[in-house]
Coordinates of N, CA and C in Angstrom, one line a residue:
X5 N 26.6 36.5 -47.5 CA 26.0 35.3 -47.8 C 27.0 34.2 -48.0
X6 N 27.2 33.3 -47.2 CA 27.1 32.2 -47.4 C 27.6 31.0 -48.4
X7 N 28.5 30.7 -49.4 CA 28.5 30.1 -50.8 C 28.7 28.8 -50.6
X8 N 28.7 28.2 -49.3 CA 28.5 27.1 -48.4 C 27.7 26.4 -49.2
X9 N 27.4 25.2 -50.0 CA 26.0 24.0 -50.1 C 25.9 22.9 -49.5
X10 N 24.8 22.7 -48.7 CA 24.7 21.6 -47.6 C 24.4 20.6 -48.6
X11 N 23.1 21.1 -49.3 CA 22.1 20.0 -50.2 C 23.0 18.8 -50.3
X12 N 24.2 18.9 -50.7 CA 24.9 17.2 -51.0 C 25.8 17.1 -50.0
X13 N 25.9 17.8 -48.4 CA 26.8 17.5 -47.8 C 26.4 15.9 -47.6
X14 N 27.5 15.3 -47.2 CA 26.9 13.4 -47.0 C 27.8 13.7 -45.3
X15 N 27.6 14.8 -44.9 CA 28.7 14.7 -43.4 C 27.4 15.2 -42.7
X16 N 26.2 15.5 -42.8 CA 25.0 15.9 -42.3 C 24.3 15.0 -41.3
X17 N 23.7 15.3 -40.2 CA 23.6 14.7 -39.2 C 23.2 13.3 -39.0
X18 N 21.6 13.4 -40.5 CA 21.2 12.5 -40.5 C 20.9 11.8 -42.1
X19 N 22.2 12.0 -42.8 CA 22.9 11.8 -43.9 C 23.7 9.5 -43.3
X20 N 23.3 9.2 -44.2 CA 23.7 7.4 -43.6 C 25.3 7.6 -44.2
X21 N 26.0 8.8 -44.9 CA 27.2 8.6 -44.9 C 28.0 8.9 -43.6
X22 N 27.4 9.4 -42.4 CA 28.1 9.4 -41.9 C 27.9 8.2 -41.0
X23 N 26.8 8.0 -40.7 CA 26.2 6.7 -39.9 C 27.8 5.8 -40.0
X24 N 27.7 5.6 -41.5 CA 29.2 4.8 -42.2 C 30.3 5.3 -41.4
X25 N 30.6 6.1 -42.0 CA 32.0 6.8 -41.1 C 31.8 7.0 -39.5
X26 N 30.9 7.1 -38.5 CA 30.8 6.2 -37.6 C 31.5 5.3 -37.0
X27 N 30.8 4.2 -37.7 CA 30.9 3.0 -38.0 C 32.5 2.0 -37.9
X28 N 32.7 2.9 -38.5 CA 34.2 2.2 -38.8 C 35.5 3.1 -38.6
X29 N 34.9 4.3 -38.1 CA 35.8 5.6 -37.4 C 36.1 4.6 -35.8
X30 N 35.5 3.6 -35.5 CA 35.6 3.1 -34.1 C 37.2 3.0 -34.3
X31 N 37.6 2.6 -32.9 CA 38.8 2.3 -33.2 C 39.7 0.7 -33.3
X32 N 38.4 -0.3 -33.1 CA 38.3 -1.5 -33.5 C 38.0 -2.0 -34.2
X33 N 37.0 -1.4 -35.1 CA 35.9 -1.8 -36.0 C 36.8 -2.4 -37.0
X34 N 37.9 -1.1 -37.9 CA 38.4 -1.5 -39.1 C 39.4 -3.0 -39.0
X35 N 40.2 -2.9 -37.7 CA 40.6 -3.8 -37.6 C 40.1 -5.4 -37.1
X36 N 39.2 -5.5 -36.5 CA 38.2 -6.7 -36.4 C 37.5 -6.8 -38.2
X37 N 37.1 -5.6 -38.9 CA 36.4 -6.3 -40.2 C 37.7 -7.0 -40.7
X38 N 38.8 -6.4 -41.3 CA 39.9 -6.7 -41.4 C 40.4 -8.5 -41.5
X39 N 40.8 -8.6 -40.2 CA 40.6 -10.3 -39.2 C 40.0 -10.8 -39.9
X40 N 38.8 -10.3 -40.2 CA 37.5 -11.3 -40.6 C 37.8 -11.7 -42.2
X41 N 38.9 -11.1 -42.6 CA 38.5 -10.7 -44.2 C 38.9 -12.1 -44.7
X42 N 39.8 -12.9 -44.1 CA 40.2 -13.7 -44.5 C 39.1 -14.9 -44.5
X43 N 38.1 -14.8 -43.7 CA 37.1 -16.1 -43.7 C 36.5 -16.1 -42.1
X44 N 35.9 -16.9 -41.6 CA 35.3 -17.1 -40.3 C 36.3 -17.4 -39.3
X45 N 36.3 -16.4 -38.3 CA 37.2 -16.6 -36.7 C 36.0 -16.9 -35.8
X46 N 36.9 -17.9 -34.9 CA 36.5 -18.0 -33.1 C 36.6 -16.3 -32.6
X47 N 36.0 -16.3 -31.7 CA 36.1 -15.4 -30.6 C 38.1 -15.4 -30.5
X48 N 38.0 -16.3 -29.9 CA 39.5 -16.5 -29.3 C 40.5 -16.6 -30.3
X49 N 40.3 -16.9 -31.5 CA 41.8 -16.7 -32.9 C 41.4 -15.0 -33.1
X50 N 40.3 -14.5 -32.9 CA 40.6 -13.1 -32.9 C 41.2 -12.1 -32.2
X51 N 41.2 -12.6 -30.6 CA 41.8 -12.0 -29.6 C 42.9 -12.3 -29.9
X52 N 43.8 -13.4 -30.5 CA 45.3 -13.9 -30.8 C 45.6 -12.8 -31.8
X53 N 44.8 -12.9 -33.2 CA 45.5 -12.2 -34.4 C 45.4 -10.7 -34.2
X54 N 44.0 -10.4 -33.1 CA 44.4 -8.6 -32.9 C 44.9 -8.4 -31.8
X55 N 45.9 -7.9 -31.7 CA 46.9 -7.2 -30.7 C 46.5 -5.9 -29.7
X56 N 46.4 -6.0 -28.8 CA 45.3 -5.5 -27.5 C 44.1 -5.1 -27.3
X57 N 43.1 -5.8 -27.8 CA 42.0 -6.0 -27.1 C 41.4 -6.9 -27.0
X58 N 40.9 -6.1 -25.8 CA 40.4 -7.0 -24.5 C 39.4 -8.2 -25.5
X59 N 38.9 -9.2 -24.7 CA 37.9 -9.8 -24.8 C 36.3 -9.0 -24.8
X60 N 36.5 -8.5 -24.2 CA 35.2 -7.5 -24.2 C 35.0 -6.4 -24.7
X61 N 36.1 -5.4 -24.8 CA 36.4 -4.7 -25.8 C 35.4 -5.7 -27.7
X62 N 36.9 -6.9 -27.9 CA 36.0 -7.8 -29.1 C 34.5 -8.0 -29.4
X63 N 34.2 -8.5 -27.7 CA 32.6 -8.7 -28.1 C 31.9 -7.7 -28.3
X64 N 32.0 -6.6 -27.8 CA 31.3 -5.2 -27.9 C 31.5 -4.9 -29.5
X65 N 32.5 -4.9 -29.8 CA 33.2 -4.5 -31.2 C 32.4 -5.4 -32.5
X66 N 32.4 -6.6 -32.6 CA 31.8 -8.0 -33.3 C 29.8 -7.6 -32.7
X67 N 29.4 -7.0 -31.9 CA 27.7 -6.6 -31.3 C 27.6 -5.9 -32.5
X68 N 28.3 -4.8 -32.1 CA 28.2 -3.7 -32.9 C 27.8 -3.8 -34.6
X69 N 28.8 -4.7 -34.8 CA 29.3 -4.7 -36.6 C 28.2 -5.4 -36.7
X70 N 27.8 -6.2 -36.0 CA 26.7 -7.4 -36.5 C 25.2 -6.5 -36.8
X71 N 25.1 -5.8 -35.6 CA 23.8 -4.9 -35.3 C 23.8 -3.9 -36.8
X72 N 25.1 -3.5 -37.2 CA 24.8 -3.0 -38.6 C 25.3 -4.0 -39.4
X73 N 24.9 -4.7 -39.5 CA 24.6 -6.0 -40.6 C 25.9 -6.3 -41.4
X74 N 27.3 -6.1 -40.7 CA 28.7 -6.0 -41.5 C 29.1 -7.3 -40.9
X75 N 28.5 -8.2 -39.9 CA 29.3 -9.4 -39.0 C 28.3 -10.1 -38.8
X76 N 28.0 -11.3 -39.2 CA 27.3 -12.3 -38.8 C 28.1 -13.5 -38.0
X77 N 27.1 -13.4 -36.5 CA 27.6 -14.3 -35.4 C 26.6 -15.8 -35.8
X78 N 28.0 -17.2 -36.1 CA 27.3 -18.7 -35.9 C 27.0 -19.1 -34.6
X79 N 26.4 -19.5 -33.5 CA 26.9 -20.4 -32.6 C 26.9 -21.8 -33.5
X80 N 27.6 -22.8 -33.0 CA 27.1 -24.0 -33.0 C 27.0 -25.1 -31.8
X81 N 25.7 -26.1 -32.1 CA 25.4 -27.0 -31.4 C 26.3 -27.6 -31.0
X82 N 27.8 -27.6 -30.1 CA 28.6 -28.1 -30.1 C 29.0 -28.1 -28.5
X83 N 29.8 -29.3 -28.0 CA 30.2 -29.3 -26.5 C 31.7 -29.7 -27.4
X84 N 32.8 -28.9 -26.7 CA 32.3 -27.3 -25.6 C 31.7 -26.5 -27.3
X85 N 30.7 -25.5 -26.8 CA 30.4 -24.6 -27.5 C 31.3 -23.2 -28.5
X86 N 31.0 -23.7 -29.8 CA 31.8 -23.2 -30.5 C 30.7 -22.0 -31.3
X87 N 31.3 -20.6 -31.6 CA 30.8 -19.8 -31.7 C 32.2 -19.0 -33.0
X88 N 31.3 -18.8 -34.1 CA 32.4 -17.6 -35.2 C 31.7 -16.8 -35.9
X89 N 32.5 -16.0 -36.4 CA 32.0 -14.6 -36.6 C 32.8 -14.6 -38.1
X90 N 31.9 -14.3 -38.9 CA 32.4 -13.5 -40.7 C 31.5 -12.5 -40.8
X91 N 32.2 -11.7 -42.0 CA 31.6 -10.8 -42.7 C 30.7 -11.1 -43.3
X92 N 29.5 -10.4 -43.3 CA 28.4 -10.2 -44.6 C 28.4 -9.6 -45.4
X93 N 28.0 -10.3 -46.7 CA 28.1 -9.4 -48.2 C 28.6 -8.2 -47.9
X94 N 27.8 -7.4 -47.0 CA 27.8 -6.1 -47.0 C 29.4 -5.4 -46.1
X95 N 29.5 -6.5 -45.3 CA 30.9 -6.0 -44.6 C 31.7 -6.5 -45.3
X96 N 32.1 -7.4 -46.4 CA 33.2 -7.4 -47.5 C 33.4 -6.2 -48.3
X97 N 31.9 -5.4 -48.5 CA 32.1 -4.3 -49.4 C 33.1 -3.6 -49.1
X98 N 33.9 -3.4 -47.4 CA 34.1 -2.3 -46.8 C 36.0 -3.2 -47.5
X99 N 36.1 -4.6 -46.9 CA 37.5 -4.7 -47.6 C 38.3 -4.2 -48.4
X100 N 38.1 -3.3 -49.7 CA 39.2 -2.9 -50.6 C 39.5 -1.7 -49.9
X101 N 38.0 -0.7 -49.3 CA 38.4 0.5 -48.7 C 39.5 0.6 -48.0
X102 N 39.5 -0.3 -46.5 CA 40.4 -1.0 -45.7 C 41.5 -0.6 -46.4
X103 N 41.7 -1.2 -47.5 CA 42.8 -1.9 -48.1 C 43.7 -1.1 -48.6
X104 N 42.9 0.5 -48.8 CA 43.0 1.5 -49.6 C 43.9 1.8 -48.4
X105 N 43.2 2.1 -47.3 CA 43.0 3.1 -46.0 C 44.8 2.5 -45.4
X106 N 44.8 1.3 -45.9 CA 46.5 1.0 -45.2 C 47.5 0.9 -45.8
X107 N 47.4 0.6 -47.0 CA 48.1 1.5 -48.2 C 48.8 2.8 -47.8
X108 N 47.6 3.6 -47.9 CA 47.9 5.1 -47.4 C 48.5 5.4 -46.3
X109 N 48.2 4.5 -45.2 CA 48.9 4.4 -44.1 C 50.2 4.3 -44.2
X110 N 50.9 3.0 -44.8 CA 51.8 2.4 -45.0 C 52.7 3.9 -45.9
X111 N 52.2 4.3 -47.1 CA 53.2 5.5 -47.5 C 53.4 6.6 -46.7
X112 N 52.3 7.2 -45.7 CA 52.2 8.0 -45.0 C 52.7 8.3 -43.7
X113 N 53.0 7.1 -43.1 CA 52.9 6.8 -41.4 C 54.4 7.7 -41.2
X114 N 55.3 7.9 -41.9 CA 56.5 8.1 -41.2 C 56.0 10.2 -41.1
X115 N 55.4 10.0 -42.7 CA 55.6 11.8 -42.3 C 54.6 12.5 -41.6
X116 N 53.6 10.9 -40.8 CA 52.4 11.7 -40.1 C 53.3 12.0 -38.8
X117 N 54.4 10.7 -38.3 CA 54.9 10.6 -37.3 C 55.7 12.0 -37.2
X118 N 56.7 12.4 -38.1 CA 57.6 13.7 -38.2 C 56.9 14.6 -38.1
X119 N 55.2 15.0 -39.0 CA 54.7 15.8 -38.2 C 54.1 15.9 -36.9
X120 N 54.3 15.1 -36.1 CA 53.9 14.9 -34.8 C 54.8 15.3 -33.9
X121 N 56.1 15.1 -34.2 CA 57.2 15.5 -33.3 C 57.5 17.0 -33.7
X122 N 57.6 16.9 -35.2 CA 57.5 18.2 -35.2 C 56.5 19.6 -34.0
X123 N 55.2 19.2 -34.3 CA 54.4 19.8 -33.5 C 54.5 20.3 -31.9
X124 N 54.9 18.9 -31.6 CA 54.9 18.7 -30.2 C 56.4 19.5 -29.4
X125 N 57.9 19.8 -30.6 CA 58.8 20.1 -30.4 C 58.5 21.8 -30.5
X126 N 57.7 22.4 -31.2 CA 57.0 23.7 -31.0 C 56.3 24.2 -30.2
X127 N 55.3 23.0 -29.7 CA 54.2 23.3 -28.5 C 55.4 22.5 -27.2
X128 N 56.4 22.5 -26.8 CA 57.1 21.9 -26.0 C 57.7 23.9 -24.8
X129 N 57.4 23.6 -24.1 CA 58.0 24.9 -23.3 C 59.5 25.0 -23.6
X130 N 60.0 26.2 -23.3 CA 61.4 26.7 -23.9 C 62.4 26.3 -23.1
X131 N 62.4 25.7 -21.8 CA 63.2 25.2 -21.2 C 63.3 23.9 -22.1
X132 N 62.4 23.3 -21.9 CA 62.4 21.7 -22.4 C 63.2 21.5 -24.2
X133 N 62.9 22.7 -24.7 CA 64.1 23.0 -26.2 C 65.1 23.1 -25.7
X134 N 65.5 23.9 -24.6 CA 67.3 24.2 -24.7 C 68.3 22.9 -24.4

């Protein structure tokens, strides 16, 4: 038997924690909420401040966040047409996490990197060691 308990798993299919993790497991998501954290971006000061992606890539990414209520899109009545994107209440909540999430990065990144080389220097065929 079993000593496994689901009852409080939150990683469960149709559990909204993972909906969350999801969500922001994308690989744009954290960094477009991010961008935003500071206040309302164009389309195009976002493409500047995040570093390679595409334009469409962004728009897909900003659909997305908005469809779960974390990005609210303005247009305005304006020639030429001006269009910005912020966070909603609800996608500020995610800010400190972020905030947490690169922190941890920042102390972590070198010994994720060592274990990477590490790995790769074991899984490397025996010619390619000598």
């Amino acid at each position: 038997m079993d000593d496994f308990d689901t009852s409080n798993d939150v990683f469960l299919a149709d559990c909204p924690a993972r909906l969350a993790v999801e969500i922001i497991a994308d690989k744009w998501a954290v960094v477009v909420l991010y961008a935003l954290s500071q206040g309302p971006r164009r389309h195009g000061v976002l493409i500047d401040l995040i570093g390679g992606i595409s334009k469409k890539v962004l728009t897909e990414t900003v659909r997305r966040l908005a469809r779960h209520g974390l990005v609210e899109r303005h247009a305005f009545r304006e020639v030429p047409r001006r269009v910005e994107y912020e966070l909603t209440e609800l996608g500020q909540t995610l800010i400190e996490p972020i905030r947490v999430l690169t922190r941890w990065s920042e102390d972590n990144g070198a010994a994720i990197l060592a274990a990477q080389e590490e790995s790769d220097a074991r899984s490397a065929p025996a010619e390619a060691r000598a």
